[in-house]
PDB file of C-alpha atoms in Angstrom:
ATOM      1  CA  UNK A 184       0.127   0.268   0.437  1.00  0.00           C
ATOM      2  CA  UNK A 185       1.851   3.426  -1.235  1.00  0.00           C
ATOM      3  CA  UNK A 186       2.250   6.423   1.150  1.00  0.00           C
ATOM      4  CA  UNK A 187      -0.828   8.905   1.631  1.00  0.00           C
ATOM      5  CA  UNK A 188       0.176  12.405  -0.104  1.00  0.00           C
ATOM      6  CA  UNK A 189      -0.080  15.477   1.695  1.00  0.00           C
ATOM      7  CA  UNK A 190      -3.813  16.004  -0.107  1.00  0.00           C
ATOM      8  CA  UNK A 191      -4.750  12.723   0.677  1.00  0.00           C
ATOM      9  CA  UNK A 192      -3.845  13.118   4.182  1.00  0.00           C
ATOM     10  CA  UNK A 193      -5.425  16.231   4.664  1.00  0.00           C
ATOM     11  CA  UNK A 194      -9.026  15.763   3.261  1.00  0.00           C
ATOM     12  CA  UNK A 195      -9.038  11.954   4.903  1.00  0.00           C
ATOM     13  CA  UNK A 196      -8.801  15.253   8.357  1.00  0.00           C
ATOM     14  CA  UNK A 197     -11.097  17.431   6.781  1.00  0.00           C
ATOM     15  CA  UNK A 198     -13.724  15.723   5.286  1.00  0.00           C
ATOM     16  CA  UNK A 199     -15.800  15.222   8.746  1.00  0.00           C
ATOM     17  CA  UNK A 200     -17.344  18.136   7.217  1.00  0.00           C
ATOM     18  CA  UNK A 201     -18.648  17.493   3.857  1.00  0.00           C
ATOM     19  CA  UNK A 202     -22.964  17.794   4.632  1.00  0.00           C
ATOM     20  CA  UNK A 203     -22.412  19.742   6.783  1.00  0.00           C
ATOM     21  CA  UNK A 204     -23.983  23.330   7.034  1.00  0.00           C
ATOM     22  CA  UNK A 205     -21.781  26.247   8.309  1.00  0.00           C
ATOM     23  CA  UNK A 206     -23.370  28.417  10.707  1.00  0.00           C
ATOM     24  CA  UNK A 207     -21.854  31.797  12.687  1.00  0.00           C
ATOM     25  CA  UNK A 208     -20.128  32.712   9.511  1.00  0.00           C
ATOM     26  CA  UNK A 209     -17.605  35.662   9.878  1.00  0.00           C
ATOM     27  CA  UNK A 210     -15.801  37.838   9.178  1.00  0.00           C
ATOM     28  CA  UNK A 211     -12.634  37.937  12.194  1.00  0.00           C
ATOM     29  CA  UNK A 212      -9.322  40.639  12.706  1.00  0.00           C
ATOM     30  CA  UNK A 213      -7.796  41.685   9.360  1.00  0.00           C
ATOM     31  CA  UNK A 214      -7.693  39.083   6.590  1.00  0.00           C
ATOM     32  CA  UNK A 215      -9.870  35.998   8.341  1.00  0.00           C
ATOM     33  CA  UNK A 216     -12.645  34.051   8.259  1.00  0.00           C
ATOM     34  CA  UNK A 217     -14.293  31.766  10.518  1.00  0.00           C
ATOM     35  CA  UNK A 218     -16.628  28.730  10.038  1.00  0.00           C
ATOM     36  CA  UNK A 219     -18.549  26.646  12.670  1.00  0.00           C
ATOM     37  CA  UNK A 220     -19.828  23.302  12.081  1.00  0.00           C
ATOM     38  CA  UNK A 221     -21.458  20.308  13.583  1.00  0.00           C
ATOM     39  CA  UNK A 222     -22.217  20.200  17.390  1.00  0.00           C
ATOM     40  CA  UNK A 223     -22.727  23.331  19.499  1.00  0.00           C
ATOM     41  CA  UNK A 224     -21.258  22.734  22.320  1.00  0.00           C
ATOM     42  CA  UNK A 225     -20.477  25.392  25.743  1.00  0.00           C
ATOM     43  CA  UNK A 226     -16.958  25.346  26.442  1.00  0.00           C
ATOM     44  CA  UNK A 227     -15.579  26.178  30.312  1.00  0.00           C
ATOM     45  CA  UNK A 228     -16.003  29.395  30.146  1.00  0.00           C
ATOM     46  CA  UNK A 229     -19.879  29.837  28.911  1.00  0.00           C
ATOM     47  CA  UNK A 230     -18.769  30.336  25.091  1.00  0.00           C
ATOM     48  CA  UNK A 231     -20.788  28.965  22.369  1.00  0.00           C
ATOM     49  CA  UNK A 232     -19.092  27.725  19.584  1.00  0.00           C
ATOM     50  CA  UNK A 233     -18.870  24.149  17.628  1.00  0.00           C
ATOM     51  CA  UNK A 234     -17.197  20.892  17.672  1.00  0.00           C
ATOM     52  CA  UNK A 235     -15.262  21.485  13.975  1.00  0.00           C
ATOM     53  CA  UNK A 236     -14.468  25.332  13.291  1.00  0.00           C
ATOM     54  CA  UNK A 237     -12.672  26.600   9.665  1.00  0.00           C
ATOM     55  CA  UNK A 238     -10.281  29.576  10.748  1.00  0.00           C
ATOM     56  CA  UNK A 239      -9.604  31.219   6.658  1.00  0.00           C
ATOM     57  CA  UNK A 240      -6.276  33.540   7.311  1.00  0.00           C
ATOM     58  CA  UNK A 241      -4.416  35.241   3.795  1.00  0.00           C
ATOM     59  CA  UNK A 242      -5.193  35.178   0.515  1.00  0.00           C
ATOM     60  CA  UNK A 243      -8.237  33.985  -0.391  1.00  0.00           C
ATOM     61  CA  UNK A 244     -12.013  34.358  -2.153  1.00  0.00           C
ATOM     62  CA  UNK A 245     -15.558  33.855  -3.048  1.00  0.00           C
ATOM     63  CA  UNK A 246     -16.612  32.563  -6.278  1.00  0.00           C
ATOM     64  CA  UNK A 247     -18.530  30.771  -8.336  1.00  0.00           C
ATOM     65  CA  UNK A 248     -18.552  28.513 -10.959  1.00  0.00           C
ATOM     66  CA  UNK A 249     -18.981  32.291 -13.630  1.00  0.00           C
ATOM     67  CA  UNK A 250     -17.326  34.789 -11.378  1.00  0.00           C
ATOM     68  CA  UNK A 251     -15.059  36.103  -8.852  1.00  0.00           C
ATOM     69  CA  UNK A 252     -17.255  37.695  -5.924  1.00  0.00           C
ATOM     70  CA  UNK A 253     -14.896  38.637  -4.073  1.00  0.00           C
ATOM     71  CA  UNK A 254     -11.424  38.598  -2.877  1.00  0.00           C
ATOM     72  CA  UNK A 255      -9.311  38.820   0.230  1.00  0.00           C
ATOM     73  CA  UNK A 256      -5.787  40.292  -0.905  1.00  0.00           C
ATOM     74  CA  UNK A 257      -3.145  41.678   1.344  1.00  0.00           C
ATOM     75  CA  UNK A 258      -3.834  45.862   2.363  1.00  0.00           C
ATOM     76  CA  UNK A 259      -6.889  45.103   0.203  1.00  0.00           C
ATOM     77  CA  UNK A 260     -10.461  44.535   1.299  1.00  0.00           C
ATOM     78  CA  UNK A 261     -12.920  44.183  -0.800  1.00  0.00           C
ATOM     79  CA  UNK A 262     -16.035  46.216  -0.016  1.00  0.00           C
ATOM     80  CA  UNK A 263     -18.716  43.273  -0.686  1.00  0.00           C
ATOM     81  CA  UNK A 264     -16.499  40.879   1.831  1.00  0.00           C
ATOM     82  CA  UNK A 265     -19.095  40.477   4.377  1.00  0.00           C
ATOM     83  CA  UNK A 266     -22.077  40.222   2.523  1.00  0.00           C
ATOM     84  CA  UNK A 267     -20.392  38.041   0.107  1.00  0.00           C
ATOM     85  CA  UNK A 268     -18.934  36.151   2.876  1.00  0.00           C
ATOM     86  CA  UNK A 269     -22.653  35.829   4.851  1.00  0.00           C
ATOM     87  CA  UNK A 270     -24.034  34.057   2.199  1.00  0.00           C
ATOM     88  CA  UNK A 271     -22.347  30.936   3.058  1.00  0.00           C
ATOM     89  CA  UNK A 272     -24.280  31.295   6.167  1.00  0.00           C
ATOM     90  CA  UNK A 273     -26.951  27.461   6.615  1.00  0.00           C
ATOM     91  CA  UNK A 274     -24.669  26.596   3.627  1.00  0.00           C
ATOM     92  CA  UNK A 275     -24.494  22.785   3.211  1.00  0.00           C
ATOM     93  CA  UNK A 276     -20.089  21.728   2.466  1.00  0.00           C
ATOM     94  CA  UNK A 277     -20.182  19.561  -0.557  1.00  0.00           C
ATOM     95  CA  UNK A 278     -16.617  19.021  -0.944  1.00  0.00           C
ATOM     96  CA  UNK A 279     -13.045  19.746  -0.967  1.00  0.00           C
ATOM     97  CA  UNK A 280     -10.909  19.916  -3.116  1.00  0.00           C
ATOM     98  CA  UNK A 281      -6.777  19.669  -2.301  1.00  0.00           C
ATOM     99  CA  UNK A 282      -4.385  21.204  -4.976  1.00  0.00           C
ATOM    100  CA  UNK A 283      -0.299  18.889  -5.070  1.00  0.00           C
ATOM    101  CA  UNK A 284       1.905  20.341  -4.459  1.00  0.00           C
ATOM    102  CA  UNK A 285       0.123  23.694  -3.273  1.00  0.00           C
ATOM    103  CA  UNK A 286      -1.887  22.583  -0.779  1.00  0.00           C
ATOM    104  CA  UNK A 287      -4.167  25.566  -1.979  1.00  0.00           C
ATOM    105  CA  UNK A 288      -7.098  24.628  -1.150  1.00  0.00           C
ATOM    106  CA  UNK A 289     -11.125  25.074  -2.136  1.00  0.00           C
ATOM    107  CA  UNK A 290     -14.282  24.460  -0.396  1.00  0.00           C
ATOM    108  CA  UNK A 291     -17.099  24.170  -2.588  1.00  0.00           C
ATOM    109  CA  UNK A 292     -20.536  24.880  -0.672  1.00  0.00           C
ATOM    110  CA  UNK A 293     -23.859  24.048  -2.152  1.00  0.00           C
ATOM    111  CA  UNK A 294     -25.674  27.107  -4.732  1.00  0.00           C
ATOM    112  CA  UNK A 295     -22.740  26.992  -6.652  1.00  0.00           C
ATOM    113  CA  UNK A 296     -20.578  28.429  -3.447  1.00  0.00           C
ATOM    114  CA  UNK A 297     -16.740  28.269  -3.242  1.00  0.00           C
ATOM    115  CA  UNK A 298     -14.452  29.596  -1.138  1.00  0.00           C
ATOM    116  CA  UNK A 299     -10.673  29.083  -2.675  1.00  0.00           C
ATOM    117  CA  UNK A 300      -7.706  29.636  -0.028  1.00  0.00           C
ATOM    118  CA  UNK A 301      -4.460  30.383  -1.827  1.00  0.00           C
ATOM    119  CA  UNK A 302      -1.330  28.540   0.452  1.00  0.00           C
ATOM    120  CA  UNK A 303       1.114  31.269  -0.473  1.00  0.00           C
ATOM    121  CA  UNK A 304       4.691  31.620   0.495  1.00  0.00           C
ATOM    122  CA  UNK A 305       6.219  34.718   1.050  1.00  0.00           C
ATOM    123  CA  UNK A 306       9.451  36.350   2.859  1.00  0.00           C
ATOM    124  CA  UNK A 307       9.190  36.932   5.927  1.00  0.00           C
ATOM    125  CA  UNK A 308       7.421  35.673   8.763  1.00  0.00           C
ATOM    126  CA  UNK A 309       4.641  33.151   7.685  1.00  0.00           C
ATOM    127  CA  UNK A 310       1.590  32.143   8.610  1.00  0.00           C
ATOM    128  CA  UNK A 311      -0.831  28.930   7.652  1.00  0.00           C
ATOM    129  CA  UNK A 312      -3.370  29.622   5.085  1.00  0.00           C
ATOM    130  CA  UNK A 313      -6.085  27.546   6.917  1.00  0.00           C
ATOM    131  CA  UNK A 314      -6.522  25.908  10.388  1.00  0.00           C
ATOM    132  CA  UNK A 315      -9.792  23.242  11.459  1.00  0.00           C
ATOM    133  CA  UNK A 316      -9.979  22.543  14.799  1.00  0.00           C
ATOM    134  CA  UNK A 317     -11.688  18.988  15.342  1.00  0.00           C
ATOM    135  CA  UNK A 318     -12.539  17.254  17.517  1.00  0.00           C
ATOM    136  CA  UNK A 319     -11.215  15.644  19.645  1.00  0.00           C
ATOM    137  CA  UNK A 320      -9.222  18.903  20.194  1.00  0.00           C
ATOM    138  CA  UNK A 321      -7.760  18.816  17.122  1.00  0.00           C
ATOM    139  CA  UNK A 322      -6.364  21.188  14.302  1.00  0.00           C
ATOM    140  CA  UNK A 323      -5.093  20.784  11.147  1.00  0.00           C
ATOM    141  CA  UNK A 324      -3.457  23.836   9.578  1.00  0.00           C
ATOM    142  CA  UNK A 325      -2.050  24.079   6.518  1.00  0.00           C
ATOM    143  CA  UNK A 326       0.814  26.300   5.107  1.00  0.00           C
ATOM    144  CA  UNK A 327       2.759  28.235   5.542  1.00  0.00           C
ATOM    145  CA  UNK A 328       3.655  27.341   1.931  1.00  0.00           C
ATOM    146  CA  UNK A 329       3.101  23.504   0.818  1.00  0.00           C
ATOM    147  CA  UNK A 330       3.124  23.162   4.571  1.00  0.00           C
ATOM    148  CA  UNK A 331       0.882  20.758   6.949  1.00  0.00           C
ATOM    149  CA  UNK A 332       0.263  19.846  10.954  1.00  0.00           C
ATOM    150  CA  UNK A 333      -1.567  18.434  13.115  1.00  0.00           C
ATOM    151  CA  UNK A 334      -1.285  18.851  16.478  1.00  0.00           C
ATOM    152  CA  UNK A 335      -3.606  18.699  20.311  1.00  0.00           C
ATOM    153  CA  UNK A 336      -4.972  22.413  20.608  1.00  0.00           C
ATOM    154  CA  UNK A 337      -6.706  22.710  24.453  1.00  0.00           C
ATOM    155  CA  UNK A 338      -7.659  26.308  23.352  1.00  0.00           C
ATOM    156  CA  UNK A 339     -11.441  26.127  22.746  1.00  0.00           C
TER     157      UNK A 339
END
C-alpha cells in the first residue's frame, strides 16, 4: 500500500465536515474568516461554539463557477466581503479539493459558492493559510507553503 500524499492525508481529516452546514460565518481580524460546523458546544468559560471550526487566513476569494464574487488580498479588502461571506451562512459543504504540491484548497458549498484559499509562501514571517479544529481538540494547520501540521489543541 502506497503512503498517502499530503493532500490525501489532509482530505481524510477535513472531509469530516463535508455534508455539514456552515453557521456563525464571520469575518475575523484583518483578512481572516471563521466558519463553524457540527455540534454546538459550550466551553468551560460558557462560550458557545462548535466541535468543528474552520479558520481561513491570508489570500482567499469567494467565487462561483462563473465569476469571482469577492477576494481578500494583502492590504486590499473588497467592500462586498461581508455580504458575500454571509451568503455562505447555512450552506452545506459539498466537497473540499486540495491541489498538490501547493495545497491550495477550495471549499465547495451548495448554490455554487466556493472559497478558494491560495496557500501563499512569501519571504518573511509565515502563517498558515487555513486551519481546522476538530474533535477531540485537534488542529490541522495548512501552510505556510506546502507545509501542514496536526497537533493537539486546548484553546477552545
